[in-house]
Amino acid sequence: MEIRKVYRSSKLDVSSKDNYRVNDEVLLHNPVVVKLIMADGQGVNEISTSEALKMAQEANLDLVEIDSSANPPVCKILDLRKLKYTMQKNAAEARKKQKSVDTKEVKLSPGIKSNDYEVKLRSIDGFLRSGCKVKIYVRFRGREMMYPDQGYNLLTKIKNHVSEISRVDYEPKLEGRQMIMILSPK
């Protein structure tokens, strides 16, 4: 029996199909007339597709179909590599500006003492002020399950203490042996 190792590249070669028809593809799909916009943004002229392609080749640029649904289709003479580059930069900039929201969890018991309650309340307050969502669990053990109203009262008390800096995304609800409430910053 022979054992072979298969080596694969860590970088996947994913070639995404662009949504633009370029140069000869425009000629194939629109053999008659297109509306042409020049590279500097001037002029919306109806011109034959072959003549538009010839103008693009003379300027060492590409003929790119911008709007295929228009009648006749709208094409623009531009540098396709530059267009793709700016689109990638804009997409990267948009990804940077997206804010991811972290969810912090705080676990309590229904018989929590006042000092422990204050410590947990300060941590919840800090999480909310830093922009994180907070998922609060009240875990019931043994006979504590007979008194779910204690857990509800505890969560309501927390909700009232942080009401000016938070809003309730998920009202207190009993799920199995624990009661859950989710708060998010205003």
mmCIF file with all atom_site columns, C-alpha atoms in Angstrom:
data_model
loop_
_atom_site.group_PDB
_atom_site.id
_atom_site.type_symbol
_atom_site.label_atom_id
_atom_site.label_alt_id
_atom_site.label_comp_id
_atom_site.label_asym_id
_atom_site.label_entity_id
_atom_site.label_seq_id
_atom_site.pdbx_PDB_ins_code
_atom_site.Cartn_x
_atom_site.Cartn_y
_atom_site.Cartn_z
_atom_site.occupancy
_atom_site.B_iso_or_equiv
_atom_site.pdbx_formal_charge
_atom_site.auth_seq_id
_atom_site.auth_comp_id
_atom_site.auth_asym_id
_atom_site.auth_atom_id
_atom_site.pdbx_PDB_model_num
ATOM 1   C CA . MET A 1 1   ? 0.000   0.000  0.000   1.00 0.00 ? 1   MET A CA 1
ATOM 2   C CA . GLU A 1 2   ? 1.370   3.366  -1.014  1.00 0.00 ? 2   GLU A CA 1
ATOM 3   C CA . ILE A 1 3   ? 0.650   6.545  0.943   1.00 0.00 ? 3   ILE A CA 1
ATOM 4   C CA . ARG A 1 4   ? 0.774   9.811  -0.902  1.00 0.00 ? 4   ARG A CA 1
ATOM 5   C CA . LYS A 1 5   ? 0.753   13.269 0.518   1.00 0.00 ? 5   LYS A CA 1
ATOM 6   C CA . VAL A 1 6   ? -1.356  15.810 -1.271  1.00 0.00 ? 6   VAL A CA 1
ATOM 7   C CA . TYR A 1 7   ? -0.093  19.357 -1.048  1.00 0.00 ? 7   TYR A CA 1
ATOM 8   C CA . ARG A 1 8   ? -2.570  22.123 -1.634  1.00 0.00 ? 8   ARG A CA 1
ATOM 9   C CA . SER A 1 9   ? -1.952  25.788 -1.876  1.00 0.00 ? 9   SER A CA 1
ATOM 10  C CA . SER A 1 10  ? -3.255  27.819 1.022   1.00 0.00 ? 10  SER A CA 1
ATOM 11  C CA . LYS A 1 11  ? -4.342  30.527 -1.383  1.00 0.00 ? 11  LYS A CA 1
ATOM 12  C CA . LEU A 1 12  ? -7.403  29.615 -3.357  1.00 0.00 ? 12  LEU A CA 1
ATOM 13  C CA . ASP A 1 13  ? -7.461  30.723 -6.969  1.00 0.00 ? 13  ASP A CA 1
ATOM 14  C CA . VAL A 1 14  ? -10.920 32.185 -7.067  1.00 0.00 ? 14  VAL A CA 1
ATOM 15  C CA . SER A 1 15  ? -11.624 34.042 -10.277 1.00 0.00 ? 15  SER A CA 1
ATOM 16  C CA . SER A 1 16  ? -14.793 36.021 -9.918  1.00 0.00 ? 16  SER A CA 1
ATOM 17  C CA . LYS A 1 17  ? -16.748 36.810 -13.051 1.00 0.00 ? 17  LYS A CA 1
ATOM 18  C CA . ASP A 1 18  ? -17.062 40.556 -13.418 1.00 0.00 ? 18  ASP A CA 1
ATOM 19  C CA . ASN A 1 19  ? -20.427 42.103 -14.101 1.00 0.00 ? 19  ASN A CA 1
ATOM 20  C CA . TYR A 1 20  ? -19.052 44.232 -16.908 1.00 0.00 ? 20  TYR A CA 1
ATOM 21  C CA . ARG A 1 21  ? -18.968 43.424 -20.583 1.00 0.00 ? 21  ARG A CA 1
ATOM 22  C CA . VAL A 1 22  ? -15.678 44.671 -21.963 1.00 0.00 ? 22  VAL A CA 1
ATOM 23  C CA . ASN A 1 23  ? -14.436 45.431 -25.489 1.00 0.00 ? 23  ASN A CA 1
ATOM 24  C CA . ASP A 1 24  ? -15.332 42.481 -27.772 1.00 0.00 ? 24  ASP A CA 1
ATOM 25  C CA . GLU A 1 25  ? -18.088 41.267 -25.435 1.00 0.00 ? 25  GLU A CA 1
ATOM 26  C CA . VAL A 1 26  ? -19.876 44.591 -25.953 1.00 0.00 ? 26  VAL A CA 1
ATOM 27  C CA . LEU A 1 27  ? -19.561 44.124 -29.702 1.00 0.00 ? 27  LEU A CA 1
ATOM 28  C CA . LEU A 1 28  ? -21.027 40.603 -29.502 1.00 0.00 ? 28  LEU A CA 1
ATOM 29  C CA . HIS A 1 29  ? -24.049 41.584 -27.409 1.00 0.00 ? 29  HIS A CA 1
ATOM 30  C CA . ASN A 1 30  ? -24.729 45.002 -28.996 1.00 0.00 ? 30  ASN A CA 1
ATOM 31  C CA . PRO A 1 31  ? -23.839 44.777 -32.678 1.00 0.00 ? 31  PRO A CA 1
ATOM 32  C CA . VAL A 1 32  ? -25.539 48.029 -33.752 1.00 0.00 ? 32  VAL A CA 1
ATOM 33  C CA . VAL A 1 33  ? -25.575 51.167 -31.568 1.00 0.00 ? 33  VAL A CA 1
ATOM 34  C CA . VAL A 1 34  ? -24.558 52.192 -28.023 1.00 0.00 ? 34  VAL A CA 1
ATOM 35  C CA . LYS A 1 35  ? -24.678 55.429 -26.047 1.00 0.00 ? 35  LYS A CA 1
ATOM 36  C CA . LEU A 1 36  ? -21.060 56.402 -25.459 1.00 0.00 ? 36  LEU A CA 1
ATOM 37  C CA . ILE A 1 37  ? -19.606 58.369 -22.543 1.00 0.00 ? 37  ILE A CA 1
ATOM 38  C CA . MET A 1 38  ? -16.004 59.455 -22.952 1.00 0.00 ? 38  MET A CA 1
ATOM 39  C CA . ALA A 1 39  ? -13.287 58.833 -20.327 1.00 0.00 ? 39  ALA A CA 1
ATOM 40  C CA . ASP A 1 40  ? -13.488 62.426 -19.068 1.00 0.00 ? 40  ASP A CA 1
ATOM 41  C CA . GLY A 1 41  ? -17.266 62.088 -18.576 1.00 0.00 ? 41  GLY A CA 1
ATOM 42  C CA . GLN A 1 42  ? -18.214 64.257 -21.561 1.00 0.00 ? 42  GLN A CA 1
ATOM 43  C CA . GLY A 1 43  ? -20.678 63.499 -24.298 1.00 0.00 ? 43  GLY A CA 1
ATOM 44  C CA . VAL A 1 44  ? -23.515 61.053 -24.406 1.00 0.00 ? 44  VAL A CA 1
ATOM 45  C CA . ASN A 1 45  ? -23.548 60.220 -28.100 1.00 0.00 ? 45  ASN A CA 1
ATOM 46  C CA . GLU A 1 46  ? -25.209 57.377 -29.928 1.00 0.00 ? 46  GLU A CA 1
ATOM 47  C CA . ILE A 1 47  ? -22.499 55.719 -31.947 1.00 0.00 ? 47  ILE A CA 1
ATOM 48  C CA . SER A 1 48  ? -21.959 52.364 -33.628 1.00 0.00 ? 48  SER A CA 1
ATOM 49  C CA . THR A 1 49  ? -20.450 49.727 -31.382 1.00 0.00 ? 49  THR A CA 1
ATOM 50  C CA . SER A 1 50  ? -17.535 48.985 -33.699 1.00 0.00 ? 50  SER A CA 1
ATOM 51  C CA . GLU A 1 51  ? -16.641 52.692 -33.906 1.00 0.00 ? 51  GLU A CA 1
ATOM 52  C CA . ALA A 1 52  ? -16.797 53.020 -30.104 1.00 0.00 ? 52  ALA A CA 1
ATOM 53  C CA . LEU A 1 53  ? -14.499 50.009 -29.740 1.00 0.00 ? 53  LEU A CA 1
ATOM 54  C CA . LYS A 1 54  ? -12.077 51.530 -32.256 1.00 0.00 ? 54  LYS A CA 1
ATOM 55  C CA . MET A 1 55  ? -12.030 54.824 -30.286 1.00 0.00 ? 55  MET A CA 1
ATOM 56  C CA . ALA A 1 56  ? -11.280 52.943 -27.062 1.00 0.00 ? 56  ALA A CA 1
ATOM 57  C CA . GLN A 1 57  ? -8.428  51.015 -28.661 1.00 0.00 ? 57  GLN A CA 1
ATOM 58  C CA . GLU A 1 58  ? -6.908  54.217 -30.078 1.00 0.00 ? 58  GLU A CA 1
ATOM 59  C CA . ALA A 1 59  ? -6.916  55.750 -26.589 1.00 0.00 ? 59  ALA A CA 1
ATOM 60  C CA . ASN A 1 60  ? -5.426  52.535 -25.075 1.00 0.00 ? 60  ASN A CA 1
ATOM 61  C CA . LEU A 1 61  ? -8.493  52.210 -22.853 1.00 0.00 ? 61  LEU A CA 1
ATOM 62  C CA . ASP A 1 62  ? -11.374 49.776 -22.564 1.00 0.00 ? 62  ASP A CA 1
ATOM 63  C CA . LEU A 1 63  ? -14.957 50.001 -23.781 1.00 0.00 ? 63  LEU A CA 1
ATOM 64  C CA . VAL A 1 64  ? -17.048 48.985 -20.776 1.00 0.00 ? 64  VAL A CA 1
ATOM 65  C CA . GLU A 1 65  ? -20.808 48.434 -20.815 1.00 0.00 ? 65  GLU A CA 1
ATOM 66  C CA . ILE A 1 66  ? -22.190 50.346 -17.817 1.00 0.00 ? 66  ILE A CA 1
ATOM 67  C CA . ASP A 1 67  ? -25.958 49.864 -18.227 1.00 0.00 ? 67  ASP A CA 1
ATOM 68  C CA . SER A 1 68  ? -27.155 46.990 -20.394 1.00 0.00 ? 68  SER A CA 1
ATOM 69  C CA . SER A 1 69  ? -30.833 47.527 -19.553 1.00 0.00 ? 69  SER A CA 1
ATOM 70  C CA . ALA A 1 70  ? -30.990 50.933 -21.283 1.00 0.00 ? 70  ALA A CA 1
ATOM 71  C CA . ASN A 1 71  ? -32.009 51.155 -24.915 1.00 0.00 ? 71  ASN A CA 1
ATOM 72  C CA . PRO A 1 72  ? -29.471 51.539 -26.523 1.00 0.00 ? 72  PRO A CA 1
ATOM 73  C CA . PRO A 1 73  ? -27.006 50.241 -23.897 1.00 0.00 ? 73  PRO A CA 1
ATOM 74  C CA . VAL A 1 74  ? -24.738 52.782 -22.181 1.00 0.00 ? 74  VAL A CA 1
ATOM 75  C CA . CYS A 1 75  ? -20.982 52.260 -22.560 1.00 0.00 ? 75  CYS A CA 1
ATOM 76  C CA . LYS A 1 76  ? -18.027 54.212 -21.259 1.00 0.00 ? 76  LYS A CA 1
ATOM 77  C CA . ILE A 1 77  ? -14.431 54.441 -22.379 1.00 0.00 ? 77  ILE A CA 1
ATOM 78  C CA . LEU A 1 78  ? -12.214 53.995 -19.322 1.00 0.00 ? 78  LEU A CA 1
ATOM 79  C CA . ASP A 1 79  ? -9.320  52.047 -17.837 1.00 0.00 ? 79  ASP A CA 1
ATOM 80  C CA . LEU A 1 80  ? -10.903 48.859 -16.472 1.00 0.00 ? 80  LEU A CA 1
ATOM 81  C CA . ARG A 1 81  ? -7.960  48.040 -14.189 1.00 0.00 ? 81  ARG A CA 1
ATOM 82  C CA . LYS A 1 82  ? -8.263  51.462 -12.567 1.00 0.00 ? 82  LYS A CA 1
ATOM 83  C CA . LEU A 1 83  ? -12.023 50.967 -12.107 1.00 0.00 ? 83  LEU A CA 1
ATOM 84  C CA . LYS A 1 84  ? -11.503 47.569 -10.449 1.00 0.00 ? 84  LYS A CA 1
ATOM 85  C CA . TYR A 1 85  ? -8.766  49.005 -8.230  1.00 0.00 ? 85  TYR A CA 1
ATOM 86  C CA . THR A 1 86  ? -10.944 51.866 -6.994  1.00 0.00 ? 86  THR A CA 1
ATOM 87  C CA . MET A 1 87  ? -13.865 49.490 -6.407  1.00 0.00 ? 87  MET A CA 1
ATOM 88  C CA . GLN A 1 88  ? -11.626 47.203 -4.316  1.00 0.00 ? 88  GLN A CA 1
ATOM 89  C CA . LYS A 1 89  ? -10.339 50.183 -2.322  1.00 0.00 ? 89  LYS A CA 1
ATOM 90  C CA . ASN A 1 90  ? -13.889 51.416 -1.690  1.00 0.00 ? 90  ASN A CA 1
ATOM 91  C CA . ALA A 1 91  ? -14.995 47.939 -0.585  1.00 0.00 ? 91  ALA A CA 1
ATOM 92  C CA . ALA A 1 92  ? -12.013 47.647 1.777   1.00 0.00 ? 92  ALA A CA 1
ATOM 93  C CA . GLU A 1 93  ? -12.767 51.092 3.207   1.00 0.00 ? 93  GLU A CA 1
ATOM 94  C CA . ALA A 1 94  ? -16.410 50.110 3.751   1.00 0.00 ? 94  ALA A CA 1
ATOM 95  C CA . ARG A 1 95  ? -15.315 46.927 5.562   1.00 0.00 ? 95  ARG A CA 1
ATOM 96  C CA . LYS A 1 96  ? -13.059 48.976 7.841   1.00 0.00 ? 96  LYS A CA 1
ATOM 97  C CA . LYS A 1 97  ? -15.896 51.320 8.742   1.00 0.00 ? 97  LYS A CA 1
ATOM 98  C CA . GLN A 1 98  ? -18.252 48.493 9.689   1.00 0.00 ? 98  GLN A CA 1
ATOM 99  C CA . LYS A 1 99  ? -18.552 48.211 13.425  1.00 0.00 ? 99  LYS A CA 1
ATOM 100 C CA . SER A 1 100 ? -18.814 44.744 14.882  1.00 0.00 ? 100 SER A CA 1
ATOM 101 C CA . VAL A 1 101 ? -20.850 44.495 18.044  1.00 0.00 ? 101 VAL A CA 1
ATOM 102 C CA . ASP A 1 102 ? -19.478 42.208 20.736  1.00 0.00 ? 102 ASP A CA 1
ATOM 103 C CA . THR A 1 103 ? -21.796 40.389 23.096  1.00 0.00 ? 103 THR A CA 1
ATOM 104 C CA . LYS A 1 104 ? -20.676 40.064 26.694  1.00 0.00 ? 104 LYS A CA 1
ATOM 105 C CA . GLU A 1 105 ? -22.265 37.592 29.083  1.00 0.00 ? 105 GLU A CA 1
ATOM 106 C CA . VAL A 1 106 ? -22.967 38.084 32.778  1.00 0.00 ? 106 VAL A CA 1
ATOM 107 C CA . LYS A 1 107 ? -24.185 35.182 34.910  1.00 0.00 ? 107 LYS A CA 1
ATOM 108 C CA . LEU A 1 108 ? -26.123 35.702 38.127  1.00 0.00 ? 108 LEU A CA 1
ATOM 109 C CA . SER A 1 109 ? -28.020 33.607 40.634  1.00 0.00 ? 109 SER A CA 1
ATOM 110 C CA . PRO A 1 110 ? -31.389 34.609 42.095  1.00 0.00 ? 110 PRO A CA 1
ATOM 111 C CA . GLY A 1 111 ? -29.980 34.772 45.648  1.00 0.00 ? 111 GLY A CA 1
ATOM 112 C CA . ILE A 1 112 ? -27.191 37.234 44.823  1.00 0.00 ? 112 ILE A CA 1
ATOM 113 C CA . LYS A 1 113 ? -26.000 39.428 47.702  1.00 0.00 ? 113 LYS A CA 1
ATOM 114 C CA . SER A 1 114 ? -25.996 43.223 47.471  1.00 0.00 ? 114 SER A CA 1
ATOM 115 C CA . ASN A 1 115 ? -22.203 43.633 47.165  1.00 0.00 ? 115 ASN A CA 1
ATOM 116 C CA . ASP A 1 116 ? -21.972 41.028 44.391  1.00 0.00 ? 116 ASP A CA 1
ATOM 117 C CA . TYR A 1 117 ? -24.951 42.661 42.698  1.00 0.00 ? 117 TYR A CA 1
ATOM 118 C CA . GLU A 1 118 ? -23.173 46.044 42.703  1.00 0.00 ? 118 GLU A CA 1
ATOM 119 C CA . VAL A 1 119 ? -20.028 44.495 41.178  1.00 0.00 ? 119 VAL A CA 1
ATOM 120 C CA . LYS A 1 120 ? -22.054 42.806 38.409  1.00 0.00 ? 120 LYS A CA 1
ATOM 121 C CA . LEU A 1 121 ? -24.013 46.011 37.813  1.00 0.00 ? 121 LEU A CA 1
ATOM 122 C CA . ARG A 1 122 ? -20.757 47.981 37.389  1.00 0.00 ? 122 ARG A CA 1
ATOM 123 C CA . SER A 1 123 ? -19.471 45.439 34.863  1.00 0.00 ? 123 SER A CA 1
ATOM 124 C CA . ILE A 1 124 ? -22.768 45.555 32.924  1.00 0.00 ? 124 ILE A CA 1
ATOM 125 C CA . ASP A 1 125 ? -22.609 49.363 32.961  1.00 0.00 ? 125 ASP A CA 1
ATOM 126 C CA . GLY A 1 126 ? -19.008 49.289 31.675  1.00 0.00 ? 126 GLY A CA 1
ATOM 127 C CA . PHE A 1 127 ? -19.861 46.854 28.876  1.00 0.00 ? 127 PHE A CA 1
ATOM 128 C CA . LEU A 1 128 ? -22.790 48.991 27.736  1.00 0.00 ? 128 LEU A CA 1
ATOM 129 C CA . ARG A 1 129 ? -20.744 52.206 27.828  1.00 0.00 ? 129 ARG A CA 1
ATOM 130 C CA . SER A 1 130 ? -18.025 50.573 25.705  1.00 0.00 ? 130 SER A CA 1
ATOM 131 C CA . GLY A 1 131 ? -20.637 49.721 23.042  1.00 0.00 ? 131 GLY A CA 1
ATOM 132 C CA . CYS A 1 132 ? -21.101 45.997 23.713  1.00 0.00 ? 132 CYS A CA 1
ATOM 133 C CA . LYS A 1 133 ? -24.348 44.095 23.963  1.00 0.00 ? 133 LYS A CA 1
ATOM 134 C CA . VAL A 1 134 ? -24.859 42.316 27.279  1.00 0.00 ? 134 VAL A CA 1
ATOM 135 C CA . LYS A 1 135 ? -26.564 38.955 27.671  1.00 0.00 ? 135 LYS A CA 1
ATOM 136 C CA . ILE A 1 136 ? -27.578 38.427 31.290  1.00 0.00 ? 136 ILE A CA 1
ATOM 137 C CA . TYR A 1 137 ? -28.285 34.935 32.621  1.00 0.00 ? 137 TYR A CA 1
ATOM 138 C CA . VAL A 1 138 ? -29.961 34.124 35.911  1.00 0.00 ? 138 VAL A CA 1
ATOM 139 C CA . ARG A 1 139 ? -29.274 30.437 36.594  1.00 0.00 ? 139 ARG A CA 1
ATOM 140 C CA . PHE A 1 140 ? -31.655 28.487 38.809  1.00 0.00 ? 140 PHE A CA 1
ATOM 141 C CA . ARG A 1 141 ? -30.361 25.492 40.783  1.00 0.00 ? 141 ARG A CA 1
ATOM 142 C CA . GLY A 1 142 ? -32.419 22.892 42.585  1.00 0.00 ? 142 GLY A CA 1
ATOM 143 C CA . ARG A 1 143 ? -35.399 24.355 44.385  1.00 0.00 ? 143 ARG A CA 1
ATOM 144 C CA . GLU A 1 144 ? -34.685 27.843 43.044  1.00 0.00 ? 144 GLU A CA 1
ATOM 145 C CA . MET A 1 145 ? -36.733 26.744 40.010  1.00 0.00 ? 145 MET A CA 1
ATOM 146 C CA . MET A 1 146 ? -39.840 27.069 42.162  1.00 0.00 ? 146 MET A CA 1
ATOM 147 C CA . TYR A 1 147 ? -39.298 30.863 42.370  1.00 0.00 ? 147 TYR A CA 1
ATOM 148 C CA . PRO A 1 148 ? -38.734 32.205 38.844  1.00 0.00 ? 148 PRO A CA 1
ATOM 149 C CA . ASP A 1 149 ? -40.225 35.527 39.943  1.00 0.00 ? 149 ASP A CA 1
ATOM 150 C CA . GLN A 1 150 ? -37.013 36.207 41.930  1.00 0.00 ? 150 GLN A CA 1
ATOM 151 C CA . GLY A 1 151 ? -35.010 35.978 38.702  1.00 0.00 ? 151 GLY A CA 1
ATOM 152 C CA . TYR A 1 152 ? -37.508 38.157 36.881  1.00 0.00 ? 152 TYR A CA 1
ATOM 153 C CA . ASN A 1 153 ? -37.365 40.767 39.662  1.00 0.00 ? 153 ASN A CA 1
ATOM 154 C CA . LEU A 1 154 ? -33.554 40.730 39.569  1.00 0.00 ? 154 LEU A CA 1
ATOM 155 C CA . LEU A 1 155 ? -33.466 41.288 35.799  1.00 0.00 ? 155 LEU A CA 1
ATOM 156 C CA . THR A 1 156 ? -36.091 44.030 36.059  1.00 0.00 ? 156 THR A CA 1
ATOM 157 C CA . LYS A 1 157 ? -34.013 45.740 38.743  1.00 0.00 ? 157 LYS A CA 1
ATOM 158 C CA . ILE A 1 158 ? -30.931 45.636 36.478  1.00 0.00 ? 158 ILE A CA 1
ATOM 159 C CA . LYS A 1 159 ? -32.985 46.921 33.550  1.00 0.00 ? 159 LYS A CA 1
ATOM 160 C CA . ASN A 1 160 ? -34.176 49.900 35.625  1.00 0.00 ? 160 ASN A CA 1
ATOM 161 C CA . HIS A 1 161 ? -30.644 50.738 36.829  1.00 0.00 ? 161 HIS A CA 1
ATOM 162 C CA . VAL A 1 162 ? -29.181 50.905 33.311  1.00 0.00 ? 162 VAL A CA 1
ATOM 163 C CA . SER A 1 163 ? -32.281 52.232 31.515  1.00 0.00 ? 163 SER A CA 1
ATOM 164 C CA . GLU A 1 164 ? -30.690 55.593 30.606  1.00 0.00 ? 164 GLU A CA 1
ATOM 165 C CA . ILE A 1 165 ? -27.759 53.979 28.742  1.00 0.00 ? 165 ILE A CA 1
ATOM 166 C CA . SER A 1 166 ? -29.397 50.849 27.323  1.00 0.00 ? 166 SER A CA 1
ATOM 167 C CA . ARG A 1 167 ? -32.446 49.418 25.666  1.00 0.00 ? 167 ARG A CA 1
ATOM 168 C CA . VAL A 1 168 ? -33.848 45.912 26.029  1.00 0.00 ? 168 VAL A CA 1
ATOM 169 C CA . ASP A 1 169 ? -33.450 43.732 22.939  1.00 0.00 ? 169 ASP A CA 1
ATOM 170 C CA . TYR A 1 170 ? -34.813 40.584 24.548  1.00 0.00 ? 170 TYR A CA 1
ATOM 171 C CA . GLU A 1 171 ? -37.197 40.783 27.496  1.00 0.00 ? 171 GLU A CA 1
ATOM 172 C CA . PRO A 1 172 ? -36.552 38.478 30.499  1.00 0.00 ? 172 PRO A CA 1
ATOM 173 C CA . LYS A 1 173 ? -37.687 34.987 29.543  1.00 0.00 ? 173 LYS A CA 1
ATOM 174 C CA . LEU A 1 174 ? -37.303 31.613 31.227  1.00 0.00 ? 174 LEU A CA 1
ATOM 175 C CA . GLU A 1 175 ? -35.515 29.089 29.008  1.00 0.00 ? 175 GLU A CA 1
ATOM 176 C CA . GLY A 1 176 ? -34.936 25.766 30.700  1.00 0.00 ? 176 GLY A CA 1
ATOM 177 C CA . ARG A 1 177 ? -33.159 26.324 34.021  1.00 0.00 ? 177 ARG A CA 1
ATOM 178 C CA . GLN A 1 178 ? -32.110 29.890 33.280  1.00 0.00 ? 178 GLN A CA 1
ATOM 179 C CA . MET A 1 179 ? -33.729 33.249 32.617  1.00 0.00 ? 179 MET A CA 1
ATOM 180 C CA . ILE A 1 180 ? -32.189 35.404 29.896  1.00 0.00 ? 180 ILE A CA 1
ATOM 181 C CA . MET A 1 181 ? -32.323 39.116 29.052  1.00 0.00 ? 181 MET A CA 1
ATOM 182 C CA . ILE A 1 182 ? -30.307 40.948 26.373  1.00 0.00 ? 182 ILE A CA 1
ATOM 183 C CA . LEU A 1 183 ? -29.435 44.645 26.636  1.00 0.00 ? 183 LEU A CA 1
ATOM 184 C CA . SER A 1 184 ? -27.826 46.801 23.970  1.00 0.00 ? 184 SER A CA 1
ATOM 185 C CA . PRO A 1 185 ? -26.395 50.321 24.228  1.00 0.00 ? 185 PRO A CA 1
ATOM 186 C CA . LYS A 1 186 ? -28.532 53.267 23.094  1.00 0.00 ? 186 LYS A CA 1
#
